[in-house]
JSON list of C-alpha atoms in Angstrom, two decimals:
[
{"chain": "A", "resi": 1, "resn": "MET", "atom": "CA", "xyz": [-0.01, 0.00, 0.04]},
{"chain": "A", "resi": 2, "resn": "LYS", "atom": "CA", "xyz": [1.38, 3.41, -1.01]},
{"chain": "A", "resi": 3, "resn": "ASN", "atom": "CA", "xyz": [1.07, 6.10, 1.59]},
{"chain": "A", "resi": 4, "resn": "LYS", "atom": "CA", "xyz": [0.05, 9.63, 0.77]},
{"chain": "A", "resi": 5, "resn": "PRO", "atom": "CA", "xyz": [2.87, 12.12, 0.67]},
{"chain": "A", "resi": 6, "resn": "ILE", "atom": "CA", "xyz": [3.02, 14.75, 3.36]},
{"chain": "A", "resi": 7, "resn": "TYR", "atom": "CA", "xyz": [1.61, 18.06, 2.35]},
{"chain": "A", "resi": 8, "resn": "VAL", "atom": "CA", "xyz": [1.56, 21.25, 4.46]},
{"chain": "A", "resi": 9, "resn": "GLU", "atom": "CA", "xyz": [0.44, 24.66, 3.30]},
{"chain": "A", "resi": 10, "resn": "THR", "atom": "CA", "xyz": [0.14, 28.15, 4.96]},
{"chain": "A", "resi": 11, "resn": "LEU", "atom": "CA", "xyz": [-0.34, 31.82, 4.19]},
{"chain": "A", "resi": 12, "resn": "ILE", "atom": "CA", "xyz": [2.45, 33.90, 5.53]},
{"chain": "A", "resi": 13, "resn": "LYS", "atom": "CA", "xyz": [1.85, 37.71, 5.63]},
{"chain": "A", "resi": 14, "resn": "ALA", "atom": "CA", "xyz": [5.34, 38.41, 4.23]},
{"chain": "A", "resi": 15, "resn": "ASN", "atom": "CA", "xyz": [6.85, 38.91, 0.80]},
{"chain": "A", "resi": 16, "resn": "ILE", "atom": "CA", "xyz": [8.43, 35.89, -0.99]},
{"chain": "A", "resi": 17, "resn": "GLU", "atom": "CA", "xyz": [12.03, 37.19, -0.56]},
{"chain": "A", "resi": 18, "resn": "GLU", "atom": "CA", "xyz": [11.66, 37.16, 3.26]},
{"chain": "A", "resi": 19, "resn": "VAL", "atom": "CA", "xyz": [10.04, 33.73, 3.29]},
{"chain": "A", "resi": 20, "resn": "TRP", "atom": "CA", "xyz": [12.76, 32.48, 0.86]},
{"chain": "A", "resi": 21, "resn": "GLU", "atom": "CA", "xyz": [15.66, 33.85, 3.06]},
{"chain": "A", "resi": 22, "resn": "ARG", "atom": "CA", "xyz": [14.31, 32.25, 6.27]},
{"chain": "A", "resi": 23, "resn": "THR", "atom": "CA", "xyz": [13.83, 28.92, 4.55]},
{"chain": "A", "resi": 24, "resn": "GLN", "atom": "CA", "xyz": [17.01, 28.78, 2.29]},
{"chain": "A", "resi": 25, "resn": "THR", "atom": "CA", "xyz": [19.60, 30.12, 4.76]},
{"chain": "A", "resi": 26, "resn": "PRO", "atom": "CA", "xyz": [20.80, 27.24, 6.95]},
{"chain": "A", "resi": 27, "resn": "GLU", "atom": "CA", "xyz": [21.40, 29.33, 10.08]},
{"chain": "A", "resi": 28, "resn": "LEU", "atom": "CA", "xyz": [17.82, 30.85, 9.77]},
{"chain": "A", "resi": 29, "resn": "HIS", "atom": "CA", "xyz": [16.10, 27.42, 8.78]},
{"chain": "A", "resi": 30, "resn": "GLU", "atom": "CA", "xyz": [17.48, 25.47, 11.61]},
{"chain": "A", "resi": 31, "resn": "GLN", "atom": "CA", "xyz": [15.99, 27.97, 14.04]},
{"chain": "A", "resi": 32, "resn": "TRP", "atom": "CA", "xyz": [12.30, 27.40, 13.18]},
{"chain": "A", "resi": 33, "resn": "ASP", "atom": "CA", "xyz": [12.25, 23.89, 11.70]},
{"chain": "A", "resi": 34, "resn": "ILE", "atom": "CA", "xyz": [11.81, 21.30, 14.47]},
{"chain": "A", "resi": 35, "resn": "ARG", "atom": "CA", "xyz": [12.89, 18.49, 12.21]},
{"chain": "A", "resi": 36, "resn": "PHE", "atom": "CA", "xyz": [16.60, 19.77, 12.19]},
{"chain": "A", "resi": 37, "resn": "SER", "atom": "CA", "xyz": [19.10, 20.65, 14.85]},
{"chain": "A", "resi": 38, "resn": "SER", "atom": "CA", "xyz": [21.60, 21.76, 12.32]},
{"chain": "A", "resi": 39, "resn": "ILE", "atom": "CA", "xyz": [21.97, 22.28, 8.70]},
{"chain": "A", "resi": 40, "resn": "SER", "atom": "CA", "xyz": [25.29, 22.87, 7.04]},
{"chain": "A", "resi": 41, "resn": "TYR", "atom": "CA", "xyz": [25.95, 23.50, 3.31]},
{"chain": "A", "resi": 42, "resn": "LEU", "atom": "CA", "xyz": [28.86, 21.71, 1.71]},
{"chain": "A", "resi": 43, "resn": "PRO", "atom": "CA", "xyz": [31.31, 23.41, -0.66]},
{"chain": "A", "resi": 44, "resn": "LYS", "atom": "CA", "xyz": [30.50, 23.38, -4.32]},
{"chain": "A", "resi": 45, "resn": "LYS", "atom": "CA", "xyz": [33.10, 22.82, -7.00]},
{"chain": "A", "resi": 46, "resn": "THR", "atom": "CA", "xyz": [31.07, 25.02, -9.46]},
{"chain": "A", "resi": 47, "resn": "GLU", "atom": "CA", "xyz": [28.25, 27.56, -9.19]},
{"chain": "A", "resi": 48, "resn": "ALA", "atom": "CA", "xyz": [26.11, 25.47, -11.48]},
{"chain": "A", "resi": 49, "resn": "GLU", "atom": "CA", "xyz": [26.40, 22.31, -9.17]},
{"chain": "A", "resi": 50, "resn": "PRO", "atom": "CA", "xyz": [23.39, 21.47, -6.97]},
{"chain": "A", "resi": 51, "resn": "GLN", "atom": "CA", "xyz": [23.94, 22.74, -3.26]},
{"chain": "A", "resi": 52, "resn": "SER", "atom": "CA", "xyz": [24.57, 19.76, -1.11]},
{"chain": "A", "resi": 53, "resn": "PHE", "atom": "CA", "xyz": [24.30, 19.86, 2.63]},
{"chain": "A", "resi": 54, "resn": "ARG", "atom": "CA", "xyz": [24.42, 17.76, 5.88]},
{"chain": "A", "resi": 55, "resn": "TYR", "atom": "CA", "xyz": [21.77, 17.80, 8.52]},
{"chain": "A", "resi": 56, "resn": "GLU", "atom": "CA", "xyz": [21.47, 16.50, 12.06]},
{"chain": "A", "resi": 57, "resn": "ARG", "atom": "CA", "xyz": [18.46, 16.02, 14.35]},
{"chain": "A", "resi": 58, "resn": "LYS", "atom": "CA", "xyz": [19.49, 15.48, 17.98]},
{"chain": "A", "resi": 59, "resn": "LEU", "atom": "CA", "xyz": [17.24, 12.99, 19.75]},
{"chain": "A", "resi": 60, "resn": "CYS", "atom": "CA", "xyz": [17.10, 11.96, 23.39]},
{"chain": "A", "resi": 61, "resn": "PHE", "atom": "CA", "xyz": [19.87, 10.10, 25.45]},
{"chain": "A", "resi": 62, "resn": "GLY", "atom": "CA", "xyz": [22.67, 11.45, 23.20]},
{"chain": "A", "resi": 63, "resn": "LEU", "atom": "CA", "xyz": [21.16, 9.78, 19.99]},
{"chain": "A", "resi": 64, "resn": "LYS", "atom": "CA", "xyz": [21.26, 11.84, 16.73]},
{"chain": "A", "resi": 65, "resn": "VAL", "atom": "CA", "xyz": [20.22, 11.24, 13.21]},
{"chain": "A", "resi": 66, "resn": "THR", "atom": "CA", "xyz": [22.55, 12.69, 10.56]},
{"chain": "A", "resi": 67, "resn": "GLY", "atom": "CA", "xyz": [21.88, 12.79, 6.92]},
{"chain": "A", "resi": 68, "resn": "TRP", "atom": "CA", "xyz": [22.52, 14.26, 3.54]},
{"chain": "A", "resi": 69, "resn": "GLY", "atom": "CA", "xyz": [20.57, 16.36, 1.24]},
{"chain": "A", "resi": 70, "resn": "LYS", "atom": "CA", "xyz": [20.79, 18.18, -2.17]},
{"chain": "A", "resi": 71, "resn": "SER", "atom": "CA", "xyz": [18.95, 21.04, -3.59]},
{"chain": "A", "resi": 72, "resn": "VAL", "atom": "CA", "xyz": [18.31, 19.47, -6.94]},
{"chain": "A", "resi": 73, "resn": "GLY", "atom": "CA", "xyz": [16.80, 22.57, -8.51]},
{"chain": "A", "resi": 74, "resn": "THR", "atom": "CA", "xyz": [14.91, 25.86, -8.23]},
{"chain": "A", "resi": 75, "resn": "HIS", "atom": "CA", "xyz": [12.29, 27.24, -10.66]},
{"chain": "A", "resi": 76, "resn": "ASN", "atom": "CA", "xyz": [11.01, 30.80, -10.94]},
{"chain": "A", "resi": 77, "resn": "LYS", "atom": "CA", "xyz": [7.85, 31.48, -12.82]},
{"chain": "A", "resi": 78, "resn": "GLN", "atom": "CA", "xyz": [6.88, 34.70, -14.49]},
{"chain": "A", "resi": 79, "resn": "ASP", "atom": "CA", "xyz": [4.11, 35.24, -11.85]},
{"chain": "A", "resi": 80, "resn": "GLY", "atom": "CA", "xyz": [6.63, 35.33, -9.06]},
{"chain": "A", "resi": 81, "resn": "THR", "atom": "CA", "xyz": [6.18, 31.74, -7.86]},
{"chain": "A", "resi": 82, "resn": "LYS", "atom": "CA", "xyz": [9.42, 30.04, -6.85]},
{"chain": "A", "resi": 83, "resn": "THR", "atom": "CA", "xyz": [9.87, 26.32, -6.27]},
{"chain": "A", "resi": 84, "resn": "SER", "atom": "CA", "xyz": [12.89, 24.55, -4.67]},
{"chain": "A", "resi": 85, "resn": "SER", "atom": "CA", "xyz": [13.26, 20.74, -5.07]},
{"chain": "A", "resi": 86, "resn": "LEU", "atom": "CA", "xyz": [15.05, 18.65, -2.63]},
{"chain": "A", "resi": 87, "resn": "HIS", "atom": "CA", "xyz": [16.58, 15.05, -2.38]},
{"chain": "A", "resi": 88, "resn": "PHE", "atom": "CA", "xyz": [17.49, 13.77, 1.04]},
{"chain": "A", "resi": 89, "resn": "GLY", "atom": "CA", "xyz": [18.26, 10.70, 3.17]},
{"chain": "A", "resi": 90, "resn": "THR", "atom": "CA", "xyz": [20.25, 8.95, 5.82]},
{"chain": "A", "resi": 91, "resn": "GLU", "atom": "CA", "xyz": [22.08, 5.70, 6.22]},
{"chain": "A", "resi": 92, "resn": "GLN", "atom": "CA", "xyz": [21.13, 5.44, 9.85]},
{"chain": "A", "resi": 93, "resn": "VAL", "atom": "CA", "xyz": [18.56, 2.87, 10.56]},
{"chain": "A", "resi": 94, "resn": "ILE", "atom": "CA", "xyz": [17.33, 4.61, 13.70]},
{"chain": "A", "resi": 95, "resn": "SER", "atom": "CA", "xyz": [15.52, 6.96, 11.22]},
{"chain": "A", "resi": 96, "resn": "PRO", "atom": "CA", "xyz": [12.50, 5.44, 9.50]},
{"chain": "A", "resi": 97, "resn": "ILE", "atom": "CA", "xyz": [13.42, 7.64, 6.50]},
{"chain": "A", "resi": 98, "resn": "LYS", "atom": "CA", "xyz": [16.01, 6.15, 4.18]},
{"chain": "A", "resi": 99, "resn": "GLU", "atom": "CA", "xyz": [15.54, 8.45, 1.24]},
{"chain": "A", "resi": 100, "resn": "GLY", "atom": "CA", "xyz": [12.96, 11.10, 0.11]},
{"chain": "A", "resi": 101, "resn": "ARG", "atom": "CA", "xyz": [12.19, 13.78, -2.32]},
{"chain": "A", "resi": 102, "resn": "GLY", "atom": "CA", "xyz": [10.09, 16.86, -2.15]},
{"chain": "A", "resi": 103, "resn": "TYR", "atom": "CA", "xyz": [9.70, 20.49, -2.86]},
{"chain": "A", "resi": 104, "resn": "TRP", "atom": "CA", "xyz": [8.78, 23.89, -1.32]},
{"chain": "A", "resi": 105, "resn": "GLN", "atom": "CA", "xyz": [6.63, 26.35, -3.24]},
{"chain": "A", "resi": 106, "resn": "TYR", "atom": "CA", "xyz": [6.36, 30.10, -2.70]},
{"chain": "A", "resi": 107, "resn": "THR", "atom": "CA", "xyz": [3.37, 31.69, -4.44]},
{"chain": "A", "resi": 108, "resn": "PRO", "atom": "CA", "xyz": [2.71, 35.41, -4.17]},
{"chain": "A", "resi": 109, "resn": "SER", "atom": "CA", "xyz": [-0.81, 36.44, -3.04]},
{"chain": "A", "resi": 110, "resn": "GLU", "atom": "CA", "xyz": [-2.43, 39.75, -2.14]},
{"chain": "A", "resi": 111, "resn": "GLU", "atom": "CA", "xyz": [-2.05, 38.78, 1.51]},
{"chain": "A", "resi": 112, "resn": "GLY", "atom": "CA", "xyz": [1.55, 37.75, 1.40]},
{"chain": "A", "resi": 113, "resn": "THR", "atom": "CA", "xyz": [3.12, 34.36, 0.33]},
{"chain": "A", "resi": 114, "resn": "ILE", "atom": "CA", "xyz": [1.39, 31.01, 0.14]},
{"chain": "A", "resi": 115, "resn": "PHE", "atom": "CA", "xyz": [4.21, 28.62, 1.34]},
{"chain": "A", "resi": 116, "resn": "LEU", "atom": "CA", "xyz": [3.78, 24.93, 0.86]},
{"chain": "A", "resi": 117, "resn": "THR", "atom": "CA", "xyz": [5.62, 21.68, 0.89]},
{"chain": "A", "resi": 118, "resn": "GLN", "atom": "CA", "xyz": [5.06, 18.23, -0.39]},
{"chain": "A", "resi": 119, "resn": "TYR", "atom": "CA", "xyz": [7.43, 15.40, 0.21]},
{"chain": "A", "resi": 120, "resn": "ASP", "atom": "CA", "xyz": [7.51, 11.64, 0.51]},
{"chain": "A", "resi": 121, "resn": "TYR", "atom": "CA", "xyz": [10.07, 9.06, 1.49]},
{"chain": "A", "resi": 122, "resn": "ASP", "atom": "CA", "xyz": [11.22, 5.41, 1.31]},
{"chain": "A", "resi": 123, "resn": "LEU", "atom": "CA", "xyz": [11.53, 3.38, 4.49]},
{"chain": "A", "resi": 124, "resn": "HIS", "atom": "CA", "xyz": [14.70, 1.63, 5.78]},
{"chain": "A", "resi": 125, "resn": "ASN", "atom": "CA", "xyz": [12.63, -1.36, 6.79]},
{"chain": "A", "resi": 126, "resn": "LYS", "atom": "CA", "xyz": [10.10, -2.12, 3.95]},
{"chain": "A", "resi": 127, "resn": "GLY", "atom": "CA", "xyz": [8.66, -5.11, 5.84]},
{"chain": "A", "resi": 128, "resn": "VAL", "atom": "CA", "xyz": [5.65, -5.19, 8.19]},
{"chain": "A", "resi": 129, "resn": "PHE", "atom": "CA", "xyz": [7.77, -3.73, 11.07]},
{"chain": "A", "resi": 130, "resn": "GLY", "atom": "CA", "xyz": [8.69, -0.75, 8.90]},
{"chain": "A", "resi": 131, "resn": "GLN", "atom": "CA", "xyz": [4.94, -0.29, 7.82]},
{"chain": "A", "resi": 132, "resn": "PHE", "atom": "CA", "xyz": [3.95, -0.34, 11.50]},
{"chain": "A", "resi": 133, "resn": "ILE", "atom": "CA", "xyz": [6.55, 2.30, 12.44]},
{"chain": "A", "resi": 134, "resn": "ASP", "atom": "CA", "xyz": [5.60, 4.49, 9.49]},
{"chain": "A", "resi": 135, "resn": "ILE", "atom": "CA", "xyz": [1.85, 4.36, 10.68]},
{"chain": "A", "resi": 136, "resn": "LEU", "atom": "CA", "xyz": [3.09, 6.08, 13.81]},
{"chain": "A", "resi": 137, "resn": "PHE", "atom": "CA", "xyz": [5.92, 8.18, 12.31]},
{"chain": "A", "resi": 138, "resn": "ARG", "atom": "CA", "xyz": [4.26, 9.65, 9.17]},
{"chain": "A", "resi": 139, "resn": "PRO", "atom": "CA", "xyz": [1.59, 11.62, 11.08]},
{"chain": "A", "resi": 140, "resn": "LEU", "atom": "CA", "xyz": [4.19, 12.72, 13.60]},
{"chain": "A", "resi": 141, "resn": "ILE", "atom": "CA", "xyz": [6.61, 14.08, 10.91]},
{"chain": "A", "resi": 142, "resn": "GLY", "atom": "CA", "xyz": [3.74, 15.81, 9.16]},
{"chain": "A", "resi": 143, "resn": "TRP", "atom": "CA", "xyz": [2.61, 17.38, 12.48]},
{"chain": "A", "resi": 144, "resn": "GLY", "atom": "CA", "xyz": [6.20, 18.50, 13.04]},
{"chain": "A", "resi": 145, "resn": "THR", "atom": "CA", "xyz": [6.31, 20.01, 9.54]},
{"chain": "A", "resi": 146, "resn": "ALA", "atom": "CA", "xyz": [2.97, 21.89, 10.25]},
{"chain": "A", "resi": 147, "resn": "LEU", "atom": "CA", "xyz": [4.28, 23.06, 13.68]},
{"chain": "A", "resi": 148, "resn": "SER", "atom": "CA", "xyz": [7.40, 24.30, 12.14]},
{"chain": "A", "resi": 149, "resn": "PHE", "atom": "CA", "xyz": [5.56, 26.27, 9.37]},
{"chain": "A", "resi": 150, "resn": "ASP", "atom": "CA", "xyz": [3.46, 27.95, 12.17]},
{"chain": "A", "resi": 151, "resn": "VAL", "atom": "CA", "xyz": [6.58, 28.87, 13.94]},
{"chain": "A", "resi": 152, "resn": "LEU", "atom": "CA", "xyz": [8.00, 30.51, 10.73]},
{"chain": "A", "resi": 153, "resn": "LYS", "atom": "CA", "xyz": [4.75, 32.23, 10.16]},
{"chain": "A", "resi": 154, "resn": "ARG", "atom": "CA", "xyz": [4.66, 33.78, 13.62]},
{"chain": "A", "resi": 155, "resn": "TRP", "atom": "CA", "xyz": [8.42, 34.77, 13.31]},
{"chain": "A", "resi": 156, "resn": "LEU", "atom": "CA", "xyz": [7.77, 36.50, 10.03]},
{"chain": "A", "resi": 157, "resn": "GLU", "atom": "CA", "xyz": [4.42, 38.14, 10.87]},
{"chain": "A", "resi": 158, "resn": "LYS", "atom": "CA", "xyz": [4.83, 38.93, 14.57]},
{"chain": "A", "resi": 159, "resn": "GLY", "atom": "CA", "xyz": [8.60, 38.80, 15.27]},
{"chain": "A", "resi": 160, "resn": "GLU", "atom": "CA", "xyz": [8.41, 36.17, 17.81]},
{"chain": "A", "resi": 161, "resn": "LEU", "atom": "CA", "xyz": [11.68, 34.19, 17.86]},
{"chain": "A", "resi": 162, "resn": "PRO", "atom": "CA", "xyz": [11.34, 30.56, 17.25]},
{"chain": "A", "resi": 163, "resn": "ARG", "atom": "CA", "xyz": [13.17, 29.47, 20.48]},
{"chain": "A", "resi": 164, "resn": "TRP", "atom": "CA", "xyz": [10.51, 31.25, 22.59]},
{"chain": "A", "resi": 165, "resn": "GLN", "atom": "CA", "xyz": [7.71, 29.89, 20.66]},
{"chain": "A", "resi": 166, "resn": "TYR", "atom": "CA", "xyz": [9.07, 26.36, 21.25]},
{"chain": "A", "resi": 167, "resn": "LEU", "atom": "CA", "xyz": [9.74, 27.02, 24.94]},
{"chain": "A", "resi": 168, "resn": "ARG", "atom": "CA", "xyz": [6.14, 28.39, 25.34]},
{"chain": "A", "resi": 169, "resn": "PHE", "atom": "CA", "xyz": [4.83, 25.34, 23.45]},
{"chain": "A", "resi": 170, "resn": "CYS", "atom": "CA", "xyz": [6.76, 22.93, 25.77]},
{"chain": "A", "resi": 171, "resn": "CYS", "atom": "CA", "xyz": [5.54, 24.70, 28.88]},
{"chain": "A", "resi": 172, "resn": "ASN", "atom": "CA", "xyz": [1.95, 24.50, 27.73]},
{"chain": "A", "resi": 173, "resn": "ILE", "atom": "CA", "xyz": [2.37, 20.80, 27.16]},
{"chain": "A", "resi": 174, "resn": "LEU", "atom": "CA", "xyz": [3.88, 20.29, 30.58]},
{"chain": "A", "resi": 175, "resn": "ILE", "atom": "CA", "xyz": [1.23, 22.36, 32.32]},
{"chain": "A", "resi": 176, "resn": "SER", "atom": "CA", "xyz": [-1.41, 20.43, 30.56]},
{"chain": "A", "resi": 177, "resn": "LEU", "atom": "CA", "xyz": [0.11, 17.02, 31.50]},
{"chain": "A", "resi": 178, "resn": "LEU", "atom": "CA", "xyz": [0.42, 18.32, 35.11]},
{"chain": "A", "resi": 179, "resn": "PHE", "atom": "CA", "xyz": [-3.31, 19.20, 35.26]},
{"chain": "A", "resi": 180, "resn": "CYS", "atom": "CA", "xyz": [-4.31, 15.92, 33.64]},
{"chain": "A", "resi": 181, "resn": "SER", "atom": "CA", "xyz": [-2.40, 13.98, 36.17]},
{"chain": "A", "resi": 182, "resn": "VAL", "atom": "CA", "xyz": [-4.14, 15.93, 38.95]}
]
């Protein structure tokens, strides 16, 4: 059974150049995207070569997932729409994702920029166990993508720094859990 790709879309009340900068600059991207702890561009031999990068996501107990990525192309339409395509993956089997592909699209609108992503991935374990893990993981990574888009949106629209948004989010979760336990 083929799973549906992950799709997230939001309207950000900012121009395309601002959204592009916060999403395409590694030091800015890693601040708002909960899926990454760090992103580092690798040197290019020529300007025409696709941009390769390494990423890392720190987990608990000192575990981390490191992987590779490549911006395989960008496309600019005459109406101002920009699209950035990506190929990514990791060799680490602690990640359900082995390899994936997707894109980000930035579409100008009267209210700002419609920012969306769609991506899909292959599993490390294609058997029954891998499918079971993906039943849990796919909604979680989709939710993390949507949460990250909301953090980016508030950063651009209201100037709220991502780290404070995530701190407030974690405090709300902990307080809610505390009240549930009482």
